[in-house]
PDB file of C-alpha atoms in Angstrom:
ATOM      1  CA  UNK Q 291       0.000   0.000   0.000  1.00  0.00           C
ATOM      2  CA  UNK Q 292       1.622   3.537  -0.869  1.00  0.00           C
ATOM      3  CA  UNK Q 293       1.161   6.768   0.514  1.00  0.00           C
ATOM      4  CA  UNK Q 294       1.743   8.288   3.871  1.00  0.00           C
ATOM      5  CA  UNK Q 295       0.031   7.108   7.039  1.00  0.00           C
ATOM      6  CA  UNK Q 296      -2.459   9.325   8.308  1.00  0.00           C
ATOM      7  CA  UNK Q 297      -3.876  10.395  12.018  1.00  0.00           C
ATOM      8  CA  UNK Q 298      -7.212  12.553  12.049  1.00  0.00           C
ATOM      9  CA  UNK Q 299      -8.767  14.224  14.360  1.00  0.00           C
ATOM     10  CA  UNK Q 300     -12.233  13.683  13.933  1.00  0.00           C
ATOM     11  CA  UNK Q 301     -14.944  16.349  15.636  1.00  0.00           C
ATOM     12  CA  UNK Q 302     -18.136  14.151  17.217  1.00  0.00           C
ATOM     13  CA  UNK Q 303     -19.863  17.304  18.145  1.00  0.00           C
ATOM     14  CA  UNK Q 304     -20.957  17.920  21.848  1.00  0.00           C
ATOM     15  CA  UNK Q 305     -22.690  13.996  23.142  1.00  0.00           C
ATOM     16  CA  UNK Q 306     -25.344  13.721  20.163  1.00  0.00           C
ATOM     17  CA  UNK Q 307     -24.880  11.068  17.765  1.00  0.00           C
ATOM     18  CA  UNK Q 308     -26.961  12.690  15.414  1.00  0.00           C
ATOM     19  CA  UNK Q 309     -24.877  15.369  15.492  1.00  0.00           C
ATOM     20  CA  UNK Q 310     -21.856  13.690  13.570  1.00  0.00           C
ATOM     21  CA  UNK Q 311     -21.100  14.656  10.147  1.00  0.00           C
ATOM     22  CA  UNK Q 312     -21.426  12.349   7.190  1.00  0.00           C
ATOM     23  CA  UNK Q 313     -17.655  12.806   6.826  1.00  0.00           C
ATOM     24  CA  UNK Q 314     -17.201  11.981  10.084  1.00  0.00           C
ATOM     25  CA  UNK Q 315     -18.889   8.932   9.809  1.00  0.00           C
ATOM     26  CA  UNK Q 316     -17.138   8.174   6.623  1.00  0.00           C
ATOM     27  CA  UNK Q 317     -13.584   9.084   8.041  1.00  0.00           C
ATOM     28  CA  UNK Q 318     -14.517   6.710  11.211  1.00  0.00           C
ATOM     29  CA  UNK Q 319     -15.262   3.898   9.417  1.00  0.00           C
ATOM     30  CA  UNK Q 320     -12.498   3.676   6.754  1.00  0.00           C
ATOM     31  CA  UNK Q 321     -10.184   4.362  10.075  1.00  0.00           C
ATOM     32  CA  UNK Q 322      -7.694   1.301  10.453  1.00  0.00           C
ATOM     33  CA  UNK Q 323      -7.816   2.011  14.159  1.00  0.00           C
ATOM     34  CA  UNK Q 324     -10.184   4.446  16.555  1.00  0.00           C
ATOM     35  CA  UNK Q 325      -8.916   5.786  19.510  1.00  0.00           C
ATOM     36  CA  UNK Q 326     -11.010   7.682  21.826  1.00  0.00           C
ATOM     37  CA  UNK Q 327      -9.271   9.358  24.996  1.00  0.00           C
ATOM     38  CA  UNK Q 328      -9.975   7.948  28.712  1.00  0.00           C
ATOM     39  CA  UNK Q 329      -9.596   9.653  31.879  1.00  0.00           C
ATOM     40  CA  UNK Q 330      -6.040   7.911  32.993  1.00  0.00           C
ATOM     41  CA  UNK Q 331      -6.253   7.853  37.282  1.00  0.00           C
ATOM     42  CA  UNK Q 332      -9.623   5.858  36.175  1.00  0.00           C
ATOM     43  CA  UNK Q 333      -8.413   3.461  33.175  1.00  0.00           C
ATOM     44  CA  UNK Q 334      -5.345   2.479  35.582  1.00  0.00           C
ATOM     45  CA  UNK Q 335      -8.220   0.927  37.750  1.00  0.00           C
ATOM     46  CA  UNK Q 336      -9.558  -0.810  35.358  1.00  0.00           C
ATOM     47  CA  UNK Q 337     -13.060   0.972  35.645  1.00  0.00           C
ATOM     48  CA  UNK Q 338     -13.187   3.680  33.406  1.00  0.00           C
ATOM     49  CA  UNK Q 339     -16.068   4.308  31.888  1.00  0.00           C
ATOM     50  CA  UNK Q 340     -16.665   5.265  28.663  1.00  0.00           C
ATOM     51  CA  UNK Q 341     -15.845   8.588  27.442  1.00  0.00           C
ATOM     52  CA  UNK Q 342     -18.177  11.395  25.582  1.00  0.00           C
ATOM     53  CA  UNK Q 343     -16.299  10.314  22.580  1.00  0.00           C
ATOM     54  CA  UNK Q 344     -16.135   7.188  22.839  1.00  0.00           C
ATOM     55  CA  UNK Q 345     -20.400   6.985  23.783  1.00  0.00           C
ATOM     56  CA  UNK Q 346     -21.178   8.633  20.966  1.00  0.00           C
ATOM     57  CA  UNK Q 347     -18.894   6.497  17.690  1.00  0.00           C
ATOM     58  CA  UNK Q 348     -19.914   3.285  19.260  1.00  0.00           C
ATOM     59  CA  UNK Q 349     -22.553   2.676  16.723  1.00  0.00           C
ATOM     60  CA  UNK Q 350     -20.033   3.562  13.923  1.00  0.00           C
ATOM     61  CA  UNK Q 351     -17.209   1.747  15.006  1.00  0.00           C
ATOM     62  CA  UNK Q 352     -16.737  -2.265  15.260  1.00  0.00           C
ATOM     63  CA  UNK Q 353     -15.386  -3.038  19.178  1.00  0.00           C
ATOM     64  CA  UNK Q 354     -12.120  -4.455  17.239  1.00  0.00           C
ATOM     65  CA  UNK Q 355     -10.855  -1.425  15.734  1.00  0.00           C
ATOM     66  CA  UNK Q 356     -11.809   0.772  18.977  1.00  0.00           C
ATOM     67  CA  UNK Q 357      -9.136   1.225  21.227  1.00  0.00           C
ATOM     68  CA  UNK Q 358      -8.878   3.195  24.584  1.00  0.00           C
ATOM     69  CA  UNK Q 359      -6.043   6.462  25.206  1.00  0.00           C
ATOM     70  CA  UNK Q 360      -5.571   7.445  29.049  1.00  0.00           C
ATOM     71  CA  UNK Q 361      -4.785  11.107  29.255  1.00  0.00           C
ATOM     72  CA  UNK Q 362      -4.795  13.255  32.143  1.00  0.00           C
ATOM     73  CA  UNK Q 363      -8.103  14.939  31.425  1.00  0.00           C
ATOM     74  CA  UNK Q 364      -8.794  16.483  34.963  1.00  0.00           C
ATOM     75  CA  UNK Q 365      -5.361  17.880  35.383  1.00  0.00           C
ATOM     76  CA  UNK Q 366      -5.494  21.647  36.319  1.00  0.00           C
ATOM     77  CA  UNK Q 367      -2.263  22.184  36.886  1.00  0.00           C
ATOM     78  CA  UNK Q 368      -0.773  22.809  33.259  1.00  0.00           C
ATOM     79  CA  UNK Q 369       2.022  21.044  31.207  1.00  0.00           C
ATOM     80  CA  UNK Q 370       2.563  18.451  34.592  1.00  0.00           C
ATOM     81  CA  UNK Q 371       4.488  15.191  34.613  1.00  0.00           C
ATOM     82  CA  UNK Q 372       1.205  13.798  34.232  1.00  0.00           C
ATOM     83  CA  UNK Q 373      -0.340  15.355  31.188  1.00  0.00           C
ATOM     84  CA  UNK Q 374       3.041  15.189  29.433  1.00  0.00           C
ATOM     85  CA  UNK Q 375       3.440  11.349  30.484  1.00  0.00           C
ATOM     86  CA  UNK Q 376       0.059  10.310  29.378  1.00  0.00           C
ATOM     87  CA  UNK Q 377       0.387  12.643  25.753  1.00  0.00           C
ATOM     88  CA  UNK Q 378       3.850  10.746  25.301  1.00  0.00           C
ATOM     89  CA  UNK Q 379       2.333   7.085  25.977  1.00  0.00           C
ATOM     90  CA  UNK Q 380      -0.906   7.780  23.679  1.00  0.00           C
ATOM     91  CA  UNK Q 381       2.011   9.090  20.408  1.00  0.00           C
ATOM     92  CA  UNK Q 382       3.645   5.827  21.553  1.00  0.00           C
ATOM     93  CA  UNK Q 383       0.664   3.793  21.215  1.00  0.00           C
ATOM     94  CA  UNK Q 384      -0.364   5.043  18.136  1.00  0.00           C
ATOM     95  CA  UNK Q 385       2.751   4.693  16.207  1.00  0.00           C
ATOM     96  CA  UNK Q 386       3.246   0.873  17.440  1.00  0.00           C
ATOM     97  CA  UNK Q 387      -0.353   0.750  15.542  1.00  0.00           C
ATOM     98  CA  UNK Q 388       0.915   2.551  12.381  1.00  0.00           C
ATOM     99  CA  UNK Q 389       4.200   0.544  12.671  1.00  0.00           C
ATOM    100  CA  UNK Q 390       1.996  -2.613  13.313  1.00  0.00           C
ATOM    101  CA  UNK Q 391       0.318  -2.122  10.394  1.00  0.00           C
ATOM    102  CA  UNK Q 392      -2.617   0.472  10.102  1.00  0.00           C
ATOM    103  CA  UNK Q 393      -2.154   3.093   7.543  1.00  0.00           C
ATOM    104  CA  UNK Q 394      -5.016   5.448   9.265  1.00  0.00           C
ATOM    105  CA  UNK Q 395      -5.657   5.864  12.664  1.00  0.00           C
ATOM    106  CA  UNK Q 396      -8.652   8.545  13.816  1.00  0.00           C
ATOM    107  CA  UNK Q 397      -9.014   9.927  17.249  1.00  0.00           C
ATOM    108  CA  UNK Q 398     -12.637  10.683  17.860  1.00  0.00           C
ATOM    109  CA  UNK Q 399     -13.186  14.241  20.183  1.00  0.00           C
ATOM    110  CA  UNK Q 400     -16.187  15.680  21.548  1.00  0.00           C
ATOM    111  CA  UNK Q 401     -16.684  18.841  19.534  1.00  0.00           C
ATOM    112  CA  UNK Q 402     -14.376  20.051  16.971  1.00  0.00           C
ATOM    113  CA  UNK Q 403     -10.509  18.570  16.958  1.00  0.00           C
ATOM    114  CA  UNK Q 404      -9.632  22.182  16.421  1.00  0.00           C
ATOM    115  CA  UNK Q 405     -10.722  23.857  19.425  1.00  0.00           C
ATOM    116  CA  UNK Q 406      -9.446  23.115  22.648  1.00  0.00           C
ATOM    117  CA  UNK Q 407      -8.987  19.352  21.943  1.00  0.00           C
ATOM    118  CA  UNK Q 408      -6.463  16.734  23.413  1.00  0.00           C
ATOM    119  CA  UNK Q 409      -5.720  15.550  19.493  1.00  0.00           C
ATOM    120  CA  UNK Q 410      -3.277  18.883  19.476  1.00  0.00           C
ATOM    121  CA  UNK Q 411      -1.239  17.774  21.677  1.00  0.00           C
ATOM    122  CA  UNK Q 412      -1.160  14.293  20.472  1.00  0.00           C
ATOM    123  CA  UNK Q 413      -0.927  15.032  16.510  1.00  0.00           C
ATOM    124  CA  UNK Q 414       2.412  17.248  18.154  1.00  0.00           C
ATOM    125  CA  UNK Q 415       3.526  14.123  19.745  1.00  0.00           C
ATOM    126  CA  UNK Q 416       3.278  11.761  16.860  1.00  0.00           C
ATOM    127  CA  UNK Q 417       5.006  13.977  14.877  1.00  0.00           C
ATOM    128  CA  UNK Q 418       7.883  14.272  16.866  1.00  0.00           C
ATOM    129  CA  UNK Q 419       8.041   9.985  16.881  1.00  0.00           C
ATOM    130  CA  UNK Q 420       7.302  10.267  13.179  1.00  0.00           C
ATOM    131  CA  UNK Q 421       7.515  12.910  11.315  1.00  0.00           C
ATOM    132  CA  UNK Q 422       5.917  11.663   7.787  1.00  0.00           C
ATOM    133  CA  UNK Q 423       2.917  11.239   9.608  1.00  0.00           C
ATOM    134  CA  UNK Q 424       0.079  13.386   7.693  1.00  0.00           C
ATOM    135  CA  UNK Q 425      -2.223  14.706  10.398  1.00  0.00           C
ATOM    136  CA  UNK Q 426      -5.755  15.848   9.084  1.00  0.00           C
ATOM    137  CA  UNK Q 427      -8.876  16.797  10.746  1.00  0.00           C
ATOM    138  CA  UNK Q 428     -12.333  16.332  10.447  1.00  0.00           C
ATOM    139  CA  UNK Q 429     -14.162  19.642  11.891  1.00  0.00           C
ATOM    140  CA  UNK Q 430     -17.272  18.952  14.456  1.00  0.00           C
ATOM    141  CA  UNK Q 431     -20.455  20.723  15.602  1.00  0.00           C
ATOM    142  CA  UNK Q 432     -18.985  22.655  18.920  1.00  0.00           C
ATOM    143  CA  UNK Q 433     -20.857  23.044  22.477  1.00  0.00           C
ATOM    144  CA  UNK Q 434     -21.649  26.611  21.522  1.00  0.00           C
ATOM    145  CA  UNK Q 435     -23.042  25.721  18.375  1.00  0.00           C
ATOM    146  CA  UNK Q 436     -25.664  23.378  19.902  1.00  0.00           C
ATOM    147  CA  UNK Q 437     -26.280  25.443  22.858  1.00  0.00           C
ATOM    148  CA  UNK Q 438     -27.119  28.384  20.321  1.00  0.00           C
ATOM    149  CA  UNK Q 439     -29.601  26.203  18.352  1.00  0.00           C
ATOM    150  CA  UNK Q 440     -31.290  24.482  21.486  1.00  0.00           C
ATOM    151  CA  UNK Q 441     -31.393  27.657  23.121  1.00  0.00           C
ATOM    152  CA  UNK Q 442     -32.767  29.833  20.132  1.00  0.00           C
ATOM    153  CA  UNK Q 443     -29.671  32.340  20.739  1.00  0.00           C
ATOM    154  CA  UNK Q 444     -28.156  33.518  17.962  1.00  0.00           C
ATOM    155  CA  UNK Q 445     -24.367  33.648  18.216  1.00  0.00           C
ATOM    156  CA  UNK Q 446     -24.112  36.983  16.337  1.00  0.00           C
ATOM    157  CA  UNK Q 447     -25.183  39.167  14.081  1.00  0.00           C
ATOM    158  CA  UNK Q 448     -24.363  42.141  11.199  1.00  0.00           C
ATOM    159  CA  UNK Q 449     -20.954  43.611  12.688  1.00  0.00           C
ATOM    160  CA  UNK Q 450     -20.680  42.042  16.054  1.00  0.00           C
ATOM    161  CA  UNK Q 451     -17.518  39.696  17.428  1.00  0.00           C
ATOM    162  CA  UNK Q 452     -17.816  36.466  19.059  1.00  0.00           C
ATOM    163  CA  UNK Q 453     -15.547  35.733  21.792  1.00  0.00           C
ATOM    164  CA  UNK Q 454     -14.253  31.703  23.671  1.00  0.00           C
ATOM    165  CA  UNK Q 455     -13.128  31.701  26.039  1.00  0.00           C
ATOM    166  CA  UNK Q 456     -12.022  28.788  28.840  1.00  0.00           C
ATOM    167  CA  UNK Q 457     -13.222  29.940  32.672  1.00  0.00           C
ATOM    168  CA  UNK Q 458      -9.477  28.613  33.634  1.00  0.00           C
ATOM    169  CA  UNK Q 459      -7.773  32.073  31.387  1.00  0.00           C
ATOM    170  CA  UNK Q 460      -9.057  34.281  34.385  1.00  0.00           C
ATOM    171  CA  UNK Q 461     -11.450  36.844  34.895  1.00  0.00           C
ATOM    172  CA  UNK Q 462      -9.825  39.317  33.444  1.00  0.00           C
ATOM    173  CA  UNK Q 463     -10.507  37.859  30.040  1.00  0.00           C
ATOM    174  CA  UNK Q 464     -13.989  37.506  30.982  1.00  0.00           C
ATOM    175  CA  UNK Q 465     -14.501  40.934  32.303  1.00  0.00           C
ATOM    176  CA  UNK Q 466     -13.097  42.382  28.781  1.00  0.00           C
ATOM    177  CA  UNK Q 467     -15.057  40.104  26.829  1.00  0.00           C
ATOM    178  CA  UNK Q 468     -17.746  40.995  28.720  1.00  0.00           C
ATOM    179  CA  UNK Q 469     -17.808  44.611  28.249  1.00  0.00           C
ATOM    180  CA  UNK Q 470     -17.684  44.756  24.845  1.00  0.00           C
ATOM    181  CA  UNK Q 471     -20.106  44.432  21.947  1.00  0.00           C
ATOM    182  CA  UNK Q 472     -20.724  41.417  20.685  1.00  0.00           C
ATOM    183  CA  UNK Q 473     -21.476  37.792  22.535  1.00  0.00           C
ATOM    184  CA  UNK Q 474     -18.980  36.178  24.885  1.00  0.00           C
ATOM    185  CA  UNK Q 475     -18.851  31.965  25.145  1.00  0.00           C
ATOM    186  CA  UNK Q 476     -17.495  30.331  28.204  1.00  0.00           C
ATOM    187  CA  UNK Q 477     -16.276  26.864  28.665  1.00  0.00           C
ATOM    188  CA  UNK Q 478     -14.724  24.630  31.074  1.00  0.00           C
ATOM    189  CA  UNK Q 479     -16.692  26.706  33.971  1.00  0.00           C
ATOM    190  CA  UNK Q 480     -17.203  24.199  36.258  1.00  0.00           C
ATOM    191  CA  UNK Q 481     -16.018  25.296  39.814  1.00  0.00           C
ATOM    192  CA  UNK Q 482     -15.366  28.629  38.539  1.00  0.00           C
ATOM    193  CA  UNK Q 483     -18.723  29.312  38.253  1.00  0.00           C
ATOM    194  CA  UNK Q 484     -19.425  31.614  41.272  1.00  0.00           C
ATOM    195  CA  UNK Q 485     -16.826  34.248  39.755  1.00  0.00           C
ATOM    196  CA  UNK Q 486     -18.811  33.902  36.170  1.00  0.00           C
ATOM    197  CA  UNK Q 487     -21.920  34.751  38.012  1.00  0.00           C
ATOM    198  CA  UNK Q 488     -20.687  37.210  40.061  1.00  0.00           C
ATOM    199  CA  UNK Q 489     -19.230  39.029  36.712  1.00  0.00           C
ATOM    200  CA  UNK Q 490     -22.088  39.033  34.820  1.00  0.00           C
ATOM    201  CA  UNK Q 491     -24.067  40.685  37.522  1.00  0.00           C
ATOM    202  CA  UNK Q 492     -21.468  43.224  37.885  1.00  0.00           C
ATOM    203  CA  UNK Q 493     -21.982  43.960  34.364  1.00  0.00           C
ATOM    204  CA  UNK Q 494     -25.706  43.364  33.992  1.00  0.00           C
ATOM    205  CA  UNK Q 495     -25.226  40.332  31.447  1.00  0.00           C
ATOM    206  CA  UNK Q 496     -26.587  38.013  34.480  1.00  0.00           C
ATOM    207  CA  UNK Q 497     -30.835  37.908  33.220  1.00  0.00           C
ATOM    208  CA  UNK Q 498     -29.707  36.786  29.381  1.00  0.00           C
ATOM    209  CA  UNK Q 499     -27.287  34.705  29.677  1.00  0.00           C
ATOM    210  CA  UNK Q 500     -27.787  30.428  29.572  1.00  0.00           C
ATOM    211  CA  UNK Q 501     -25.963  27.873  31.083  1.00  0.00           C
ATOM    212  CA  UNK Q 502     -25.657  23.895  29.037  1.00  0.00           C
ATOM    213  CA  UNK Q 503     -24.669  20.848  30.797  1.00  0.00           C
ATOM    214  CA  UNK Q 504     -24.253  17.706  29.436  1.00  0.00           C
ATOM    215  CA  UNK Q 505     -25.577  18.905  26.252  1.00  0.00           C
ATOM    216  CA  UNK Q 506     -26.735  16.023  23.867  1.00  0.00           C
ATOM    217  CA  UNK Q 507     -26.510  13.529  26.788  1.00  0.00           C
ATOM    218  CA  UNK Q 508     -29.295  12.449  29.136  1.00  0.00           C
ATOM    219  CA  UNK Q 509     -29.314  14.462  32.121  1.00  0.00           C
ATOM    220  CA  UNK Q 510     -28.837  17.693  29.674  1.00  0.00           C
ATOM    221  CA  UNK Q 511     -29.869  20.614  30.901  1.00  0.00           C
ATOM    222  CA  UNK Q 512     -30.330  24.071  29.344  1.00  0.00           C
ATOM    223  CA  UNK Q 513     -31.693  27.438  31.138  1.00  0.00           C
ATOM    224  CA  UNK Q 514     -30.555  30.412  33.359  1.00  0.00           C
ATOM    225  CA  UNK Q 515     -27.534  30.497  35.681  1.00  0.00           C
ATOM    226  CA  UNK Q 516     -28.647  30.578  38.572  1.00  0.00           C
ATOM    227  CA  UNK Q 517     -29.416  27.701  41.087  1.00  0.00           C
ATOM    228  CA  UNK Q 518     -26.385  25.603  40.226  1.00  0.00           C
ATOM    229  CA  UNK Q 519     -25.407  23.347  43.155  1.00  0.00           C
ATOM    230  CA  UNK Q 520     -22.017  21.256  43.105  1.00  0.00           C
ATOM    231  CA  UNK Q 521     -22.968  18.958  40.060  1.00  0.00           C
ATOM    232  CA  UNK Q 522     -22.376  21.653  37.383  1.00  0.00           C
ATOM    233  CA  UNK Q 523     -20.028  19.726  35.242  1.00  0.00           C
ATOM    234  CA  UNK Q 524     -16.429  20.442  34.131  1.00  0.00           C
ATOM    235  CA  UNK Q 525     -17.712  20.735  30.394  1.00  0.00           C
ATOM    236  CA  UNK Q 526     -20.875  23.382  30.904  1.00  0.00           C
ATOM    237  CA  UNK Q 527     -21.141  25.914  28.489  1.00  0.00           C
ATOM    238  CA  UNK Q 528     -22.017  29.662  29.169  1.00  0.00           C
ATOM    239  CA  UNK Q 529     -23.410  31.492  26.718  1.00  0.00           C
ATOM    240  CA  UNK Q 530     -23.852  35.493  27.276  1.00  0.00           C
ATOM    241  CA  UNK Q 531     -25.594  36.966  23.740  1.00  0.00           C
ATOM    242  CA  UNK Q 532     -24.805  40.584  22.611  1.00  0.00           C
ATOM    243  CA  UNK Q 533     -27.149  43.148  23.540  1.00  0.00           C
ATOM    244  CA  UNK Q 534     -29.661  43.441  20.656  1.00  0.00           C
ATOM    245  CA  UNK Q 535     -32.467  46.646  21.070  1.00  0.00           C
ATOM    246  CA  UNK Q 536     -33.602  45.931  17.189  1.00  0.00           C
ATOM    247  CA  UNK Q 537     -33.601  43.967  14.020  1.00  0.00           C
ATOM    248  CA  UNK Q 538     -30.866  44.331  12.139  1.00  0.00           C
ATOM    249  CA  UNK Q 539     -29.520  46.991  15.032  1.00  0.00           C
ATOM    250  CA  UNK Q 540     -25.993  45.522  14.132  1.00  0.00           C
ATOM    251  CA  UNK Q 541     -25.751  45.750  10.236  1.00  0.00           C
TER     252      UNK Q 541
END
């Protein structure tokens, strides 16, 4: 067989399987090899259960071409031993399968492989192992996205910017995002969300805004911001639209 090997990235959108792409399902399916990532402190127990990813390609993928990557997914504490040990083991692990034989491995992420995804980190990694490895991705419906739809909230309109942003940059960020024009996206809010809510009442952004968790999967919830006890997830979405008085105020 001739040409390069390939590892893609491949974008499941936020937990609902209807939300894949045709090319995702296409790309998933040719795939030699799947590989979906795993939280590591549980997959050393031997209980892990499955991952967003992972939930959501099983009905696309045959259980013998699925294969389990630990990474440090909960680690808060930047580029630790940890993260960098488990993103080192996952390039190892995927090479062994191109050396072994496959000529295309995809790694499946929740949302899109561009935007703040493991597969970064471990396209980097492979690279370094092997650099004639062609990376490609496969772009995916994002949290915002489906929050936006489900919600009925445009993201924006005529001249106005969209800002992400993840809670962990700071409020800072947040507090300039939210004080300009256009609407501002949070992820990753999770125990940060008293300062979030505490911000956009400081700014009066508190009565519009809507908070997603687990969006796609049972349990989701969509609505306001406030009454959020201790099970707010680690992937909720915030979603603060731009102050609109008219149609077409923004053209």
């Amino acid at each position: 067989m001739t040409g390069a090997a390939t590892l893609t990235g491949v974008g499941v959108g936020p937990g609902d399987p209807e939300l894949l792409t045709l090319k995702a399902v296409r790309v998933l399916r040719e795939a030699d090899l799947v590989v979906v990532p795993v939280l590591d402190r549980l997959a050393a127990a031997g209980d892990a259960p499955p991952g967003r990813a992972e939930t959501t390609v099983v009905a696309h993928v045959p259980p013998d071409r699925l294969r389990r990557l630990p990474f440090a997914l909960d680690d808060r504490g930047g580029v630790t031993a940890r993260r960098e040990r488990a993103w080192d083991d996952a390039a190892r692990a995927v090479v062994a399968a191109l050396d072994g034989g496959a000529r295309s491995v995809a790694f499946a992420t929740i949302g899109d492989p561009n935007v703040y995804s493991t597969f970064g980190y471990l396209a980097q990694s492979v690279r370094a192992l092997r650099p004639t490895v062609e990376v490609r991705t496969v772009p995916g419906v994002t949290a915002m996205q489906e929050l936006a739809a489900r919600s009925g909230l445009p993201l924006c309109e005529g001249r106005e910017p969209l800002t992400l942003l993840p809670a962990t940059a700071g409020p800072a960020l947040l507090a300039d995002a939210l004080a300009g024009p256009g609407t501002v996206v949070v992820y990753k809010g999770w125990r940060r969300h008293p300062e979030l809510l505490a911000e956009l009442r400081r700014q009066g952004r508190h009565d519009d805004a809507v908070l997603g968790r687990a969006l796609g999967l049972p349990g989701e919830r969509i609505g306001p911001v406030d009454g959020v006890g201790d099970d707010l997830p680690y992937l909720s979405t915030l979603l603060v639209p731009a102050r609109r008085e008219r149609r077409g105020g923004k053209l």
